[in-house]
Short mmCIF file of C-alpha atoms and ligand atoms in Angstrom, two decimals:
data_model
loop_
_atom_site.label_atom_id
_atom_site.label_comp_id
_atom_site.label_asym_id
_atom_site.label_seq_id
_atom_site.Cartn_x
_atom_site.Cartn_y
_atom_site.Cartn_z
CA MET A 25 18.12 9.73 -24.49
CA VAL A 26 21.72 8.61 -24.99
CA ARG A 27 23.38 10.69 -27.71
CA ARG A 28 26.11 9.56 -30.00
CA SER A 29 28.98 12.00 -30.34
CA LEU A 30 29.40 13.59 -33.77
CA LEU A 31 33.05 12.55 -33.67
CA MET A 32 31.89 8.96 -34.01
CA SER A 33 32.71 7.49 -30.62
CA ALA A 34 33.24 3.77 -30.49
CA TYR A 35 30.26 3.51 -28.14
CA ASP A 36 27.10 5.45 -27.46
CA LEU A 37 27.60 4.84 -23.77
CA VAL A 38 30.17 3.25 -21.52
CA ILE A 39 29.39 2.05 -18.02
CA ARG A 40 32.73 2.43 -16.28
CA ASN A 41 34.15 0.52 -13.28
CA GLY A 42 31.22 -1.77 -12.82
CA ARG A 43 31.03 -4.80 -10.58
CA ILE A 44 28.91 -7.02 -12.77
CA ALA A 45 26.94 -10.06 -11.69
CA THR A 46 25.27 -12.56 -13.96
CA ALA A 47 23.52 -15.76 -12.91
CA SER A 48 26.88 -17.50 -12.77
CA ASP A 49 29.73 -14.99 -12.38
CA VAL A 50 30.91 -11.82 -10.74
CA PHE A 51 33.51 -9.73 -12.57
CA SER A 52 34.67 -6.16 -12.90
CA CYS A 53 34.94 -4.36 -16.21
CA ASP A 54 33.50 -1.62 -18.39
CA ILE A 55 30.47 -2.17 -20.61
CA GLY A 56 30.41 -0.58 -24.05
CA ILE A 57 26.96 -0.04 -25.50
CA ARG A 58 26.21 0.63 -29.13
CA ASP A 59 22.86 0.75 -30.91
CA GLY A 60 21.02 -0.56 -27.87
CA ARG A 61 23.17 -3.62 -27.43
CA ILE A 62 26.18 -4.60 -25.40
CA ALA A 63 29.03 -4.22 -27.87
CA ALA A 64 32.00 -4.88 -25.58
CA LEU A 65 33.01 -5.97 -22.11
CA GLY A 66 36.56 -4.90 -21.34
CA GLU A 67 39.01 -2.73 -19.49
CA ALA A 68 39.33 1.00 -20.07
CA LEU A 69 36.94 0.99 -23.00
CA GLY A 70 37.56 4.03 -25.17
CA ASP A 71 35.52 6.83 -26.56
CA ALA A 72 31.87 7.15 -25.75
CA GLY A 73 29.08 9.65 -26.24
CA GLU A 74 28.41 9.34 -22.52
CA VAL A 75 30.23 7.72 -19.64
CA ILE A 76 28.59 6.63 -16.42
CA ASP A 77 30.96 5.82 -13.56
CA VAL A 78 29.43 3.21 -11.29
CA THR A 79 32.25 2.63 -8.82
CA GLY A 80 30.89 0.90 -5.73
CA LYS A 81 27.65 -0.17 -7.39
CA TRP A 82 26.37 -3.48 -8.71
CA VAL A 83 25.68 -3.74 -12.42
CA LEU A 84 23.00 -6.38 -12.98
CA PRO A 85 20.84 -7.56 -15.86
CA GLY A 86 17.57 -5.66 -15.72
CA GLY A 87 14.82 -7.51 -13.93
CA VAL A 88 12.48 -9.65 -15.99
CA ASP A 89 9.15 -10.04 -14.21
CA SER A 90 7.25 -12.91 -15.80
CA HIS A 91 4.04 -12.55 -13.80
CA VAL A 92 2.28 -9.21 -14.14
CA HIS A 93 -1.34 -8.14 -14.70
CA ILE A 94 -2.01 -4.82 -16.40
CA ALA A 95 -5.32 -3.35 -17.59
CA GLN A 96 -6.94 -6.73 -17.15
CA PRO A 97 -10.75 -6.95 -17.16
CA SER A 98 -11.52 -7.79 -13.53
CA GLY A 99 -15.29 -8.00 -13.18
CA GLU A 100 -18.22 -5.63 -13.22
CA GLY A 101 -17.50 -2.28 -11.63
CA ILE A 102 -13.83 -3.06 -11.01
CA VAL A 103 -10.96 -1.28 -12.74
CA MET A 104 -7.35 -2.37 -12.53
CA ALA A 105 -5.11 0.43 -11.30
CA ASP A 106 -2.44 0.23 -13.97
CA ASP A 107 -2.50 0.79 -17.67
CA PHE A 108 0.58 -0.03 -19.72
CA ALA A 109 2.12 3.40 -19.19
CA SER A 110 1.92 3.36 -15.39
CA GLY A 111 2.62 -0.38 -15.07
CA THR A 112 5.78 -0.28 -17.17
CA ARG A 113 6.88 2.99 -15.53
CA SER A 114 6.58 1.35 -12.15
CA ALA A 115 8.46 -1.69 -13.42
CA ALA A 116 11.36 0.57 -14.45
CA PHE A 117 11.43 2.33 -11.06
CA GLY A 118 11.91 -1.11 -9.52
CA GLY A 119 14.87 -2.08 -11.72
CA ASN A 120 12.95 -4.08 -14.35
CA THR A 121 13.54 -3.88 -18.07
CA THR A 122 11.06 -6.49 -19.34
CA ILE A 123 7.71 -7.63 -18.01
CA LEU A 124 5.41 -10.41 -19.14
CA PRO A 125 1.77 -9.40 -18.59
CA PHE A 126 -1.15 -11.73 -19.14
CA CYS A 127 -3.55 -11.33 -22.04
CA LEU A 128 -6.89 -12.56 -20.73
CA GLN A 129 -9.33 -14.34 -23.03
CA GLN A 130 -12.85 -13.70 -21.77
CA LYS A 131 -15.48 -16.40 -22.11
CA GLY A 132 -16.88 -16.43 -25.62
CA GLN A 133 -14.03 -14.27 -26.92
CA SER A 134 -11.66 -15.45 -29.60
CA LEU A 135 -8.08 -15.65 -28.42
CA ARG A 136 -6.91 -13.64 -31.42
CA GLU A 137 -9.36 -10.90 -30.54
CA ALA A 138 -8.06 -10.86 -26.96
CA VAL A 139 -4.47 -10.55 -28.20
CA SER A 140 -5.37 -7.71 -30.57
CA ALA A 141 -7.17 -5.88 -27.75
CA TYR A 142 -4.09 -6.12 -25.49
CA HIS A 143 -1.81 -4.88 -28.24
CA ALA A 144 -4.12 -1.92 -28.71
CA LYS A 145 -3.81 -1.15 -25.00
CA ALA A 146 -0.01 -1.52 -24.95
CA ASP A 147 1.12 -0.06 -28.26
CA GLY A 148 2.88 3.25 -27.83
CA GLN A 149 2.45 3.19 -24.04
CA CYS A 150 5.35 1.19 -22.63
CA TYR A 151 8.53 2.38 -20.92
CA VAL A 152 10.06 -1.10 -20.76
CA ASP A 153 9.73 -4.09 -23.05
CA VAL A 154 6.76 -6.40 -22.69
CA SER A 155 5.76 -9.82 -23.92
CA PHE A 156 2.34 -11.37 -23.41
CA HIS A 157 1.36 -14.71 -21.93
CA LEU A 158 -2.16 -15.87 -22.74
CA ILE A 159 -4.87 -16.81 -20.23
CA ILE A 160 -7.13 -19.53 -21.61
CA SER A 161 -10.60 -19.28 -20.11
CA ASP A 162 -12.58 -20.79 -22.97
CA PRO A 163 -10.78 -23.72 -24.60
CA THR A 164 -13.17 -24.28 -27.49
CA GLU A 165 -12.30 -26.53 -30.43
CA GLN A 166 -11.46 -23.42 -32.45
CA VAL A 167 -9.12 -22.13 -29.71
CA LEU A 168 -7.37 -25.46 -29.17
CA GLY A 169 -7.23 -26.58 -32.76
CA GLN A 170 -6.38 -23.37 -34.52
CA GLU A 171 -5.90 -20.19 -32.54
CA LEU A 172 -3.56 -21.47 -29.89
CA PRO A 173 -1.12 -23.28 -32.23
CA ALA A 174 -1.10 -20.26 -34.52
CA LEU A 175 -0.43 -17.89 -31.62
CA VAL A 176 2.41 -20.08 -30.31
CA ALA A 177 3.97 -19.89 -33.77
CA ASP A 178 3.51 -16.11 -33.71
CA GLY A 179 5.55 -15.76 -30.50
CA TYR A 180 3.18 -16.41 -27.57
CA PRO A 181 4.48 -19.78 -26.32
CA SER A 182 3.14 -19.69 -22.74
CA PHE A 183 -0.37 -19.72 -21.33
CA LYS A 184 -1.98 -19.74 -17.94
CA VAL A 185 -4.95 -21.83 -16.86
CA PHE A 186 -6.92 -21.55 -13.62
CA MET A 187 -8.28 -24.31 -11.39
CA THR A 188 -10.45 -21.81 -9.51
CA TYR A 189 -12.57 -18.63 -10.08
CA GLU A 190 -15.91 -18.28 -11.73
CA GLY A 191 -15.51 -17.63 -15.42
CA LEU A 192 -11.90 -18.81 -15.40
CA ALA A 193 -11.73 -22.27 -13.80
CA LEU A 194 -11.18 -25.11 -16.22
CA THR A 195 -12.16 -28.70 -15.49
CA ASP A 196 -9.41 -31.31 -15.29
CA ARG A 197 -10.53 -32.53 -18.71
CA GLN A 198 -10.16 -29.04 -20.18
CA ILE A 199 -6.73 -28.64 -18.61
CA LEU A 200 -5.71 -31.93 -20.22
CA GLU A 201 -6.91 -30.61 -23.59
CA VAL A 202 -4.81 -27.47 -23.15
CA MET A 203 -1.82 -29.56 -22.10
CA ALA A 204 -2.20 -31.68 -25.22
CA VAL A 205 -1.80 -28.51 -27.31
CA ALA A 206 1.19 -27.52 -25.21
CA ARG A 207 2.79 -30.88 -25.90
CA GLN A 208 2.14 -30.63 -29.60
CA THR A 209 3.46 -27.05 -29.84
CA ARG A 210 6.25 -27.40 -27.22
CA SER A 211 4.87 -24.47 -25.27
CA LEU A 212 4.60 -23.95 -21.51
CA VAL A 213 1.46 -24.20 -19.36
CA MET A 214 1.34 -22.03 -16.22
CA ILE A 215 -1.21 -23.00 -13.61
CA HIS A 216 -3.10 -21.33 -10.77
CA ALA A 217 -3.49 -24.25 -8.38
CA GLU A 218 -6.28 -23.93 -5.80
CA ASN A 219 -9.21 -26.32 -5.32
CA TYR A 220 -12.30 -24.43 -6.52
CA ASP A 221 -14.92 -26.54 -4.76
CA MET A 222 -13.14 -26.36 -1.41
CA ILE A 223 -13.03 -22.57 -1.73
CA ARG A 224 -16.67 -22.28 -2.79
CA PHE A 225 -17.78 -24.56 0.05
CA LEU A 226 -15.80 -22.68 2.68
CA THR A 227 -16.82 -19.27 1.32
CA ASP A 228 -20.53 -20.14 1.48
CA LYS A 229 -20.13 -21.49 5.00
CA LEU A 230 -18.19 -18.46 6.24
CA GLU A 231 -20.80 -16.10 4.81
CA GLN A 232 -23.65 -18.09 6.40
CA GLU A 233 -21.92 -17.66 9.75
CA GLY A 234 -21.52 -13.91 9.16
CA ASN A 235 -17.77 -14.09 8.71
CA ILE A 236 -17.50 -11.59 5.90
CA ALA A 237 -14.47 -9.39 6.77
CA PRO A 238 -11.41 -9.38 4.49
CA ARG A 239 -9.48 -11.63 6.87
CA PHE A 240 -11.83 -14.53 6.04
CA HIS A 241 -10.47 -14.45 2.50
CA ALA A 242 -7.46 -16.31 3.91
CA THR A 243 -9.66 -18.74 5.87
CA SER A 244 -11.60 -19.56 2.71
CA ARG A 245 -8.45 -20.56 0.81
CA PRO A 246 -6.49 -22.80 3.18
CA ILE A 247 -3.15 -24.45 2.44
CA ILE A 248 -4.83 -27.79 1.79
CA ALA A 249 -6.78 -26.26 -1.12
CA GLU A 250 -3.49 -25.20 -2.70
CA ARG A 251 -1.66 -28.43 -1.86
CA GLU A 252 -4.38 -30.65 -3.33
CA ALA A 253 -4.63 -28.63 -6.53
CA THR A 254 -0.85 -28.51 -6.87
CA HIS A 255 -0.69 -32.30 -6.60
CA ARG A 256 -3.48 -32.67 -9.15
CA ALA A 257 -1.92 -30.17 -11.56
CA ILE A 258 1.37 -32.05 -11.40
CA SER A 259 -0.46 -35.33 -12.04
CA LEU A 260 -2.20 -33.86 -15.09
CA ALA A 261 1.15 -32.64 -16.41
CA GLU A 262 2.75 -36.04 -15.76
CA LEU A 263 -0.03 -37.78 -17.66
CA SER A 264 0.29 -35.27 -20.49
CA GLU A 265 4.10 -35.43 -20.52
CA VAL A 266 4.46 -31.68 -20.52
CA PRO A 267 6.48 -29.27 -18.44
CA LEU A 268 4.40 -27.18 -16.06
CA MET A 269 4.98 -23.87 -14.25
CA VAL A 270 3.18 -23.71 -10.92
CA VAL A 271 2.79 -19.99 -10.27
CA HIS A 272 2.55 -18.08 -6.99
CA VAL A 273 3.34 -20.93 -4.59
CA SER A 274 2.69 -19.77 -1.03
CA ASN A 275 3.54 -22.52 1.44
CA ARG A 276 5.54 -25.58 2.45
CA GLU A 277 3.01 -28.28 1.58
CA ALA A 278 2.58 -27.13 -2.01
CA MET A 279 6.33 -26.59 -2.28
CA GLU A 280 6.98 -30.16 -1.08
CA GLU A 281 4.62 -31.53 -3.76
CA ILE A 282 6.71 -29.71 -6.33
CA ARG A 283 10.01 -30.83 -4.82
CA ARG A 284 8.88 -34.47 -4.89
CA ALA A 285 7.85 -34.20 -8.54
CA GLN A 286 11.18 -32.60 -9.45
CA ALA A 287 13.04 -35.37 -7.61
CA LYS A 288 11.13 -37.90 -9.73
CA GLY A 289 12.49 -36.17 -12.81
CA LEU A 290 9.31 -34.42 -13.88
CA LYS A 291 9.74 -31.01 -15.51
CA ILE A 292 7.81 -29.10 -12.90
CA LEU A 293 8.89 -25.48 -12.59
CA ALA A 294 7.69 -23.20 -9.84
CA GLU A 295 7.44 -19.56 -8.86
CA THR A 296 7.03 -17.71 -5.60
CA CYS A 297 6.45 -14.01 -4.95
CA PRO A 298 7.33 -11.29 -2.40
CA GLN A 299 3.99 -11.48 -0.60
CA TYR A 300 4.85 -15.01 0.51
CA LEU A 301 8.17 -13.89 1.99
CA VAL A 302 7.20 -10.77 3.91
CA LEU A 303 3.42 -10.82 4.49
CA THR A 304 1.23 -13.20 6.49
CA ALA A 305 -2.50 -13.82 6.85
CA ASP A 306 -2.40 -11.53 9.91
CA ASP A 307 -1.98 -8.61 7.51
CA LEU A 308 -5.54 -9.21 6.31
CA ASP A 309 -6.76 -8.56 9.83
CA GLY A 310 -6.77 -4.74 9.69
CA LEU A 311 -9.34 -2.37 11.14
CA ASN A 312 -12.47 -1.78 9.05
CA MET A 313 -11.61 -2.71 5.44
CA GLU A 314 -7.83 -2.18 5.72
CA GLY A 315 -7.29 -5.93 5.32
CA ALA A 316 -8.57 -5.62 1.74
CA LYS A 317 -5.18 -4.13 0.84
CA TYR A 318 -3.68 -7.61 1.24
CA VAL A 319 -6.38 -9.71 -0.44
CA CYS A 320 -4.64 -11.84 -3.05
CA SER A 321 -4.68 -15.48 -4.00
CA PRO A 322 -3.26 -17.69 -2.77
CA PRO A 323 -3.27 -15.61 0.41
CA PRO A 324 -0.15 -14.88 2.43
CA ARG A 325 0.20 -17.61 5.08
CA ASP A 326 2.37 -17.82 8.22
CA ALA A 327 5.98 -17.74 9.40
CA ASP A 328 6.67 -21.37 8.50
CA SER A 329 5.31 -20.80 4.99
CA GLN A 330 7.67 -17.84 4.62
CA LEU A 331 10.55 -20.04 5.72
CA ALA A 332 9.53 -22.73 3.24
CA CYS A 333 9.45 -20.20 0.40
CA TRP A 334 12.97 -19.08 1.32
CA GLU A 335 14.14 -22.71 1.34
CA GLY A 336 12.53 -23.22 -2.07
CA LEU A 337 14.40 -20.19 -3.42
CA GLN A 338 17.70 -21.24 -1.87
CA GLN A 339 17.48 -24.86 -2.99
CA GLY A 340 16.24 -24.30 -6.53
CA VAL A 341 12.70 -25.65 -6.11
CA PHE A 342 11.61 -22.23 -7.35
CA SER A 343 13.35 -21.10 -10.51
CA VAL A 344 11.57 -17.76 -10.71
CA PHE A 345 10.63 -15.02 -8.25
CA SER A 346 7.89 -12.82 -9.75
CA SER A 347 5.71 -10.03 -8.41
CA ASP A 348 2.21 -11.21 -9.43
CA HIS A 349 1.58 -7.47 -9.73
CA CYS A 350 -2.21 -7.21 -9.88
CA PRO A 351 -3.01 -3.68 -8.72
CA PHE A 352 -6.28 -2.18 -7.54
CA ARG A 353 -6.63 1.16 -5.86
CA TYR A 354 -7.66 0.91 -2.21
CA ASP A 355 -9.72 4.02 -1.59
CA ASP A 356 -11.83 3.66 -4.69
CA PRO A 357 -15.32 2.26 -5.32
CA GLN A 358 -13.89 0.59 -8.44
CA GLY A 359 -11.06 -0.90 -6.41
CA LYS A 360 -10.65 -2.58 -3.03
CA LEU A 361 -13.48 -0.52 -1.53
CA ILE A 362 -16.08 -1.59 -4.07
CA PRO A 363 -19.38 -1.34 -2.13
CA ARG A 364 -20.25 -5.03 -2.38
CA GLY A 365 -16.87 -5.89 -0.85
CA ARG A 366 -18.30 -4.71 2.47
CA THR A 367 -20.94 -7.43 2.25
CA SER A 368 -18.35 -10.19 1.88
CA PHE A 369 -14.63 -10.76 1.29
CA ARG A 370 -15.81 -12.75 -1.76
CA TRP A 371 -16.27 -9.52 -3.71
CA VAL A 372 -13.02 -7.76 -2.83
CA PRO A 373 -10.84 -7.49 -5.96
CA ASN A 374 -8.17 -10.12 -5.78
CA GLY A 375 -4.58 -9.01 -6.20
CA ILE A 376 -1.92 -6.61 -4.95
CA PRO A 377 0.65 -4.30 -6.57
CA GLY A 378 4.32 -5.29 -6.43
CA VAL A 379 6.16 -4.87 -9.74
CA ALA A 380 8.43 -2.15 -8.30
CA ALA A 381 8.83 -3.69 -4.84
CA ARG A 382 9.80 -7.21 -5.99
CA LEU A 383 13.49 -6.62 -6.61
CA PRO A 384 14.25 -4.35 -3.63
CA ILE A 385 12.57 -6.84 -1.28
CA LEU A 386 14.57 -9.82 -2.58
CA PHE A 387 17.79 -7.82 -2.79
CA SER A 388 17.43 -6.62 0.78
CA GLU A 389 15.92 -9.66 2.48
CA GLY A 390 17.83 -12.12 0.30
CA VAL A 391 21.23 -10.80 -0.77
CA MET A 392 21.91 -8.23 1.96
CA LYS A 393 20.80 -10.61 4.72
CA GLY A 394 22.87 -13.46 3.27
CA ARG A 395 19.99 -15.82 2.46
CA ILE A 396 20.93 -15.97 -1.24
CA ASP A 397 23.96 -14.76 -3.16
CA ILE A 398 24.02 -12.18 -5.91
CA ASN A 399 24.12 -14.85 -8.65
CA GLN A 400 21.01 -16.51 -7.26
CA PHE A 401 19.36 -13.09 -7.15
CA VAL A 402 20.09 -12.52 -10.84
CA ALA A 403 18.95 -16.02 -11.79
CA LEU A 404 15.71 -15.80 -9.81
CA THR A 405 14.77 -12.31 -10.95
CA SER A 406 16.03 -12.13 -14.52
CA THR A 407 17.98 -14.93 -16.21
CA ASN A 408 15.66 -17.83 -15.45
CA HIS A 409 12.61 -15.85 -16.54
CA ALA A 410 14.31 -15.10 -19.87
CA LYS A 411 15.38 -18.73 -20.33
CA ILE A 412 12.09 -20.34 -19.37
CA TYR A 413 9.94 -18.01 -21.42
CA GLY A 414 12.12 -17.77 -24.51
CA LEU A 415 13.84 -14.40 -24.31
CA TYR A 416 17.37 -15.57 -23.57
CA PRO A 417 20.12 -14.53 -24.36
CA ARG A 418 18.69 -11.32 -25.78
CA LYS A 419 17.31 -10.62 -22.29
CA GLY A 420 18.34 -11.80 -18.84
CA THR A 421 22.11 -11.51 -18.95
CA ILE A 422 25.05 -9.20 -19.50
CA ALA A 423 26.96 -10.49 -22.51
CA VAL A 424 28.22 -9.16 -25.81
CA GLY A 425 25.31 -9.11 -28.25
CA ALA A 426 22.60 -8.99 -25.58
CA ASP A 427 20.23 -6.04 -25.33
CA ALA A 428 21.71 -3.36 -23.06
CA ASP A 429 19.04 -3.95 -20.40
CA ILE A 430 20.81 -3.04 -17.20
CA ALA A 431 20.01 -2.04 -13.65
CA ILE A 432 22.59 -0.28 -11.49
CA TRP A 433 22.14 -1.08 -7.81
CA ASP A 434 23.53 0.95 -4.93
CA PRO A 435 24.06 -1.51 -2.06
CA GLU A 436 24.59 1.41 0.35
CA ALA A 437 21.23 3.04 -0.35
CA ARG A 438 18.48 2.62 2.23
CA GLN A 439 14.79 3.19 1.57
CA ILE A 440 11.60 2.74 3.50
CA LEU A 441 9.08 1.36 1.06
CA THR A 442 6.20 3.73 0.51
CA HIS A 443 3.79 4.08 -2.36
CA SER A 444 5.23 7.26 -3.88
CA LEU A 445 8.58 5.55 -4.54
CA LEU A 446 6.98 2.84 -6.59
CA GLN A 447 5.22 4.94 -9.24
CA ASP A 448 2.36 2.59 -10.06
CA GLY A 449 -1.28 3.49 -10.57
CA ALA A 450 -2.48 2.23 -7.19
CA ASP A 451 -2.81 4.43 -4.09
CA TYR A 452 -1.00 2.19 -1.60
CA THR A 453 1.61 -0.50 -1.31
CA PRO A 454 1.09 -3.64 0.78
CA TYR A 455 4.80 -3.32 1.60
CA GLU A 456 4.48 0.12 3.23
CA GLY A 457 7.07 0.70 5.94
CA ILE A 458 9.41 -2.16 5.08
CA GLU A 459 12.98 -0.92 5.26
CA VAL A 460 15.18 -2.14 2.41
CA ALA A 461 18.93 -2.07 2.02
CA GLY A 462 20.03 -1.61 -1.59
CA TRP A 463 18.16 0.23 -4.33
CA PRO A 464 18.13 0.35 -8.17
CA VAL A 465 19.45 3.83 -8.95
CA LEU A 466 19.44 3.51 -12.73
CA THR A 467 17.41 1.38 -15.13
CA MET A 468 18.31 1.18 -18.79
CA VAL A 469 16.38 -0.53 -21.59
CA ARG A 470 18.27 -1.24 -24.83
CA GLY A 471 20.77 1.49 -23.93
CA GLN A 472 18.13 4.11 -23.11
CA ILE A 473 18.07 5.35 -19.53
CA VAL A 474 14.50 5.05 -18.31
CA VAL A 475 14.93 5.92 -14.62
CA ARG A 476 17.91 7.60 -13.01
CA ASP A 477 18.14 8.65 -9.36
CA GLY A 478 14.41 8.46 -8.89
CA GLN A 479 13.63 10.53 -12.01
CA LEU A 480 11.79 9.24 -15.05
CA GLN A 481 13.96 9.86 -18.13
CA GLY A 482 12.50 7.33 -20.53
CA THR A 483 10.11 7.85 -23.39
CA LYS A 484 6.64 6.39 -23.42
CA GLY A 485 6.41 4.07 -26.38
CA PHE A 486 10.11 3.15 -26.41
CA GLY A 487 9.20 -0.17 -24.77
CA THR A 488 8.08 -2.68 -27.34
CA HIS A 489 6.33 -6.04 -27.49
CA LEU A 490 8.68 -8.98 -27.92
CA PRO A 491 7.55 -12.09 -29.76
CA ARG A 492 9.20 -15.07 -28.07
CA GLU A 493 10.95 -18.27 -29.07
CA LEU A 494 9.98 -21.50 -27.40
CA GLY A 495 11.48 -21.44 -23.92
CA VAL A 496 14.75 -23.01 -22.90
CA LYS A 497 14.68 -24.84 -19.58
CA PRO A 498 17.31 -23.87 -17.00
CA PRO A 499 20.10 -26.47 -16.80
CA ALA A 500 18.96 -27.75 -13.39
CA LEU A 501 15.72 -28.90 -14.99
N1 DUC B 627 -3.98 -15.01 -9.56
C1 DUC B 627 -3.02 -14.33 -10.05
O1 DUC B 627 -2.16 -14.87 -10.71
N2 DUC B 627 -2.97 -13.01 -9.86
C2 DUC B 627 -3.90 -12.30 -9.11
C3 DUC B 627 -5.01 -13.05 -8.60
C4 DUC B 627 -4.94 -14.49 -8.85
O2 DUC B 627 -5.76 -15.23 -8.40
ZN1 ZN B 628 -3.22 -16.93 -10.28
ZN1 ZN B 629 -1.21 -13.34 -11.21
#
């Protein structure tokens, strides 16, 4: 906890000698923090309850991860590895100060009920701030006509729909109905774009041929299934005249669909994730069930897909880089090693942890290797998330009046990624053994230090849920 001196210092805390980067600028100055907010940017700022000298370090806006799954119902006999305490703790260890988890509506459930249930899970548990997106699985008249507009007005202006998965997939007609509500309420639809029938057809065929190992998960969800669905999703959004966020884009063909739509002037936003930069389908090809550790959808692809995702990040096709943190324990019958998963890849829980690894991977592979600059890093990992989803300028930047949500990065630090560093509820990381240059050595939420030098200093329950405004689109869009 940051203490205020009894002699009434001007600031609760001063971060001294920082090299600060925002999405647009790099500058050096001190940051004065008072009552959880940035009160001053200036030289030789005076009196403070506490001073942190950060000479030689980067001072960046805390990461905002707009694609995270926590404590999400995931099917019979399956338990997600993170609750809100462990998920937000892990987020903080990875330099994040806000995350946006999904609140899943189950079939037959009222959306309101789903939201209340998520609040009950999160309240009093969080180390960093959170704000929920909704997942619409059952777009009844009641949901579309009443619940959704009311929830948008209450601060939940973004919702995800799926084109695949039993119990989640919506028909094109249903997606159009959801988009009509988005248009009317000026909210943002996020879409999981994979062709359901292609996947079902290929999965059945693979199983009939006895191809049941985890690596066939990737075979069952080929690039064409993602490309086709991406094209269709964009067409539905064009017809509906709504902006659309295509989440977790994994490859060049889908990325090119998005680029073409953007060039036409459509408001198509897109996201990619670390698994599409540093993993490939070969990772699913481990001995025994080891490949299950990498089962996620869309699956990691190949070297050219990785290159395409980098190009999309460099050229602005992707405005956000998120983790798609969706953790299951590996060595656990309620996780990746659920008994029926041995009978087919179809039953292996779908998703991988990554909320703490996201920023170090992009910092190291992106900034330190010269693929992107520090301003792009900040935009892709923090500012654009805050702008698109309606948290800016309170979150996502370093400016007077903003929340003091700050991550201090040591560019000299080297780490080899391993699960114990990441502090989530899983028992492995798919990024094990990757060496990263640069590390977040301090994470602060609204002026409270949550993690410092690898030690948890925050208080469970300090993180709070943030109702959101309607999103602001980044200037490029
Ligand atoms: N989609 C996600 O967004 N996360 C995990 C699994 C999935 O299919
Ligand atoms: Zn998805
Ligand atoms: Zn996801």
